[in-house]
Amino acid sequence: ANPIQALHFSLGDWALRFLMIGLALTPIKIITQQAWPLRYRRMMGLLAFFYASLHVLVYLVLDLSGSWTAFMDEVPKSPYILVGLLTYLLLIPLAITSIKYFKKKLGRRWFTLHKLVYVAVLSACLHYLWLVKLDVSQPLLYMGLLGILLSIRVVNSYRNRGA
C-alpha cells in the first residue's frame, strides 16, 4: 500500500464528509425544529476547507514532489483533477468570507456567495466519482445523500412560501 496515497485519499474523504455534515445541519434544523445545529455550520465549512487544503497540499508536495510540470501533465489525462481544482477554488472565497466582518461587509451578497457551497459539494462528489475506477458505491452514496439534503431544503422552501 502507498502511504502517501492513503493520506491523500483520507484527507479528501474527510473534506467531503465535513462539507456534507455542514450541508446536513439545515435539514436537521428543519426536521427537529431546533436551531442549535446551525451553530456548527461555519466550523464544518472551515474544517472542510482545512482538510481540502491538506488534501491538495499532500497531492502537490508529496505525490507530485512539488512539480508544477507534473501537475500540468496530469490535468489533461485526469479530468477529476480539474474538477477537484474547481472544487478547491470554490471553497477559498467561502473560507475567507466566513468571518463575521465579511458577513457584515457583504450583506446580502454574502448569502449569495455562500450558495457556491452547493456547486462545491456537487463538484467534490464528481471529483470523487471520476477518481474511483471500480467501486463507485461510495461516491454515489454521497451524491444520493446530497440529493436528499437538497430535496429537504427545496420542500421546506416551498412550504414556507405557501404559509
PDB file of N, CA and C in Angstrom, residues 93-94 96-119:
ATOM      1  N   PRO A  93     -13.020  31.342  -1.496  1.00  0.00           N
ATOM      2  CA  PRO A  93     -13.751  32.549  -1.078  1.00  0.00           C
ATOM      3  C   PRO A  93     -14.740  32.276   0.057  1.00  0.00           C
ATOM      4  N   LEU A  94     -15.250  31.058   0.137  1.00  0.00           N
ATOM      5  CA  LEU A  94     -16.168  30.727   1.229  1.00  0.00           C
ATOM      6  C   LEU A  94     -15.434  30.737   2.566  1.00  0.00           C
ATOM      7  N   ILE A  96     -12.556  32.348   3.232  1.00  0.00           N
ATOM      8  CA  ILE A  96     -12.091  33.712   3.519  1.00  0.00           C
ATOM      9  C   ILE A  96     -13.219  34.575   4.069  1.00  0.00           C
ATOM     10  N   THR A  97     -14.409  34.443   3.488  1.00  0.00           N
ATOM     11  CA  THR A  97     -15.531  35.309   3.891  1.00  0.00           C
ATOM     12  C   THR A  97     -16.364  34.716   5.020  1.00  0.00           C
ATOM     13  N   SER A  98     -15.870  33.675   5.662  1.00  0.00           N
ATOM     14  CA  SER A  98     -16.656  33.059   6.735  1.00  0.00           C
ATOM     15  C   SER A  98     -16.591  33.841   8.049  1.00  0.00           C
ATOM     16  N   ILE A  99     -15.692  34.804   8.145  1.00  0.00           N
ATOM     17  CA  ILE A  99     -15.613  35.586   9.382  1.00  0.00           C
ATOM     18  C   ILE A  99     -16.711  36.658   9.395  1.00  0.00           C
ATOM     19  N   LYS A 100     -17.111  37.050  10.597  1.00  0.00           N
ATOM     20  CA  LYS A 100     -18.233  37.981  10.767  1.00  0.00           C
ATOM     21  C   LYS A 100     -18.030  39.303  10.027  1.00  0.00           C
ATOM     22  N   TYR A 101     -16.802  39.765   9.955  1.00  0.00           N
ATOM     23  CA  TYR A 101     -16.506  41.022   9.272  1.00  0.00           C
ATOM     24  C   TYR A 101     -17.040  40.992   7.841  1.00  0.00           C
ATOM     25  N   PHE A 102     -16.746  39.907   7.125  1.00  0.00           N
ATOM     26  CA  PHE A 102     -17.172  39.815   5.725  1.00  0.00           C
ATOM     27  C   PHE A 102     -18.677  39.616   5.606  1.00  0.00           C
ATOM     28  N   LYS A 103     -19.253  38.900   6.549  1.00  0.00           N
ATOM     29  CA  LYS A 103     -20.704  38.699   6.518  1.00  0.00           C
ATOM     30  C   LYS A 103     -21.404  40.048   6.619  1.00  0.00           C
ATOM     31  N   LYS A 104     -20.910  40.889   7.517  1.00  0.00           N
ATOM     32  CA  LYS A 104     -21.479  42.228   7.696  1.00  0.00           C
ATOM     33  C   LYS A 104     -21.160  43.114   6.489  1.00  0.00           C
ATOM     34  N   LYS A 105     -19.921  43.072   6.038  1.00  0.00           N
ATOM     35  CA  LYS A 105     -19.462  43.920   4.934  1.00  0.00           C
ATOM     36  C   LYS A 105     -20.189  43.593   3.619  1.00  0.00           C
ATOM     37  N   LEU A 106     -20.400  42.306   3.360  1.00  0.00           N
ATOM     38  CA  LEU A 106     -21.015  41.894   2.098  1.00  0.00           C
ATOM     39  C   LEU A 106     -22.547  41.924   2.133  1.00  0.00           C
ATOM     40  N   GLY A 107     -23.117  41.886   3.325  1.00  0.00           N
ATOM     41  CA  GLY A 107     -24.578  41.936   3.445  1.00  0.00           C
ATOM     42  C   GLY A 107     -25.251  40.786   2.709  1.00  0.00           C
ATOM     43  N   ARG A 108     -26.257  41.114   1.888  1.00  0.00           N
ATOM     44  CA  ARG A 108     -26.993  40.087   1.125  1.00  0.00           C
ATOM     45  C   ARG A 108     -26.092  39.317   0.167  1.00  0.00           C
ATOM     46  N   ARG A 109     -25.059  39.979  -0.338  1.00  0.00           N
ATOM     47  CA  ARG A 109     -24.143  39.312  -1.274  1.00  0.00           C
ATOM     48  C   ARG A 109     -23.409  38.150  -0.614  1.00  0.00           C
ATOM     49  N   TRP A 110     -23.243  38.219   0.722  1.00  0.00           N
ATOM     50  CA  TRP A 110     -22.594  37.132   1.447  1.00  0.00           C
ATOM     51  C   TRP A 110     -23.402  35.847   1.281  1.00  0.00           C
ATOM     52  N   PHE A 111     -24.723  35.955   1.435  1.00  0.00           N
ATOM     53  CA  PHE A 111     -25.587  34.780   1.298  1.00  0.00           C
ATOM     54  C   PHE A 111     -25.542  34.231  -0.126  1.00  0.00           C
ATOM     55  N   THR A 112     -25.527  35.127  -1.098  1.00  0.00           N
ATOM     56  CA  THR A 112     -25.431  34.707  -2.498  1.00  0.00           C
ATOM     57  C   THR A 112     -24.103  33.991  -2.742  1.00  0.00           C
ATOM     58  N   LEU A 113     -23.016  34.573  -2.256  1.00  0.00           N
ATOM     59  CA  LEU A 113     -21.694  33.965  -2.411  1.00  0.00           C
ATOM     60  C   LEU A 113     -21.649  32.579  -1.779  1.00  0.00           C
ATOM     61  N   HIS A 114     -22.212  32.454  -0.593  1.00  0.00           N
ATOM     62  CA  HIS A 114     -22.116  31.191   0.138  1.00  0.00           C
ATOM     63  C   HIS A 114     -23.015  30.099  -0.431  1.00  0.00           C
ATOM     64  N   LYS A 115     -23.829  30.436  -1.408  1.00  0.00           N
ATOM     65  CA  LYS A 115     -24.580  29.398  -2.129  1.00  0.00           C
ATOM     66  C   LYS A 115     -23.652  28.602  -3.043  1.00  0.00           C
ATOM     67  N   LEU A 116     -22.445  29.109  -3.246  1.00  0.00           N
ATOM     68  CA  LEU A 116     -21.442  28.350  -4.005  1.00  0.00           C
ATOM     69  C   LEU A 116     -21.122  27.009  -3.347  1.00  0.00           C
ATOM     70  N   VAL A 117     -21.463  26.875  -2.076  1.00  0.00           N
ATOM     71  CA  VAL A 117     -21.188  25.616  -1.389  1.00  0.00           C
ATOM     72  C   VAL A 117     -21.909  24.458  -2.080  1.00  0.00           C
ATOM     73  N   TYR A 118     -23.083  24.711  -2.655  1.00  0.00           N
ATOM     74  CA  TYR A 118     -23.815  23.650  -3.346  1.00  0.00           C
ATOM     75  C   TYR A 118     -23.049  23.185  -4.582  1.00  0.00           C
ATOM     76  N   VAL A 119     -22.509  24.128  -5.325  1.00  0.00           N
ATOM     77  CA  VAL A 119     -21.699  23.795  -6.506  1.00  0.00           C
ATOM     78  C   VAL A 119     -20.433  23.068  -6.056  1.00  0.00           C
TER      79      VAL A 119
END
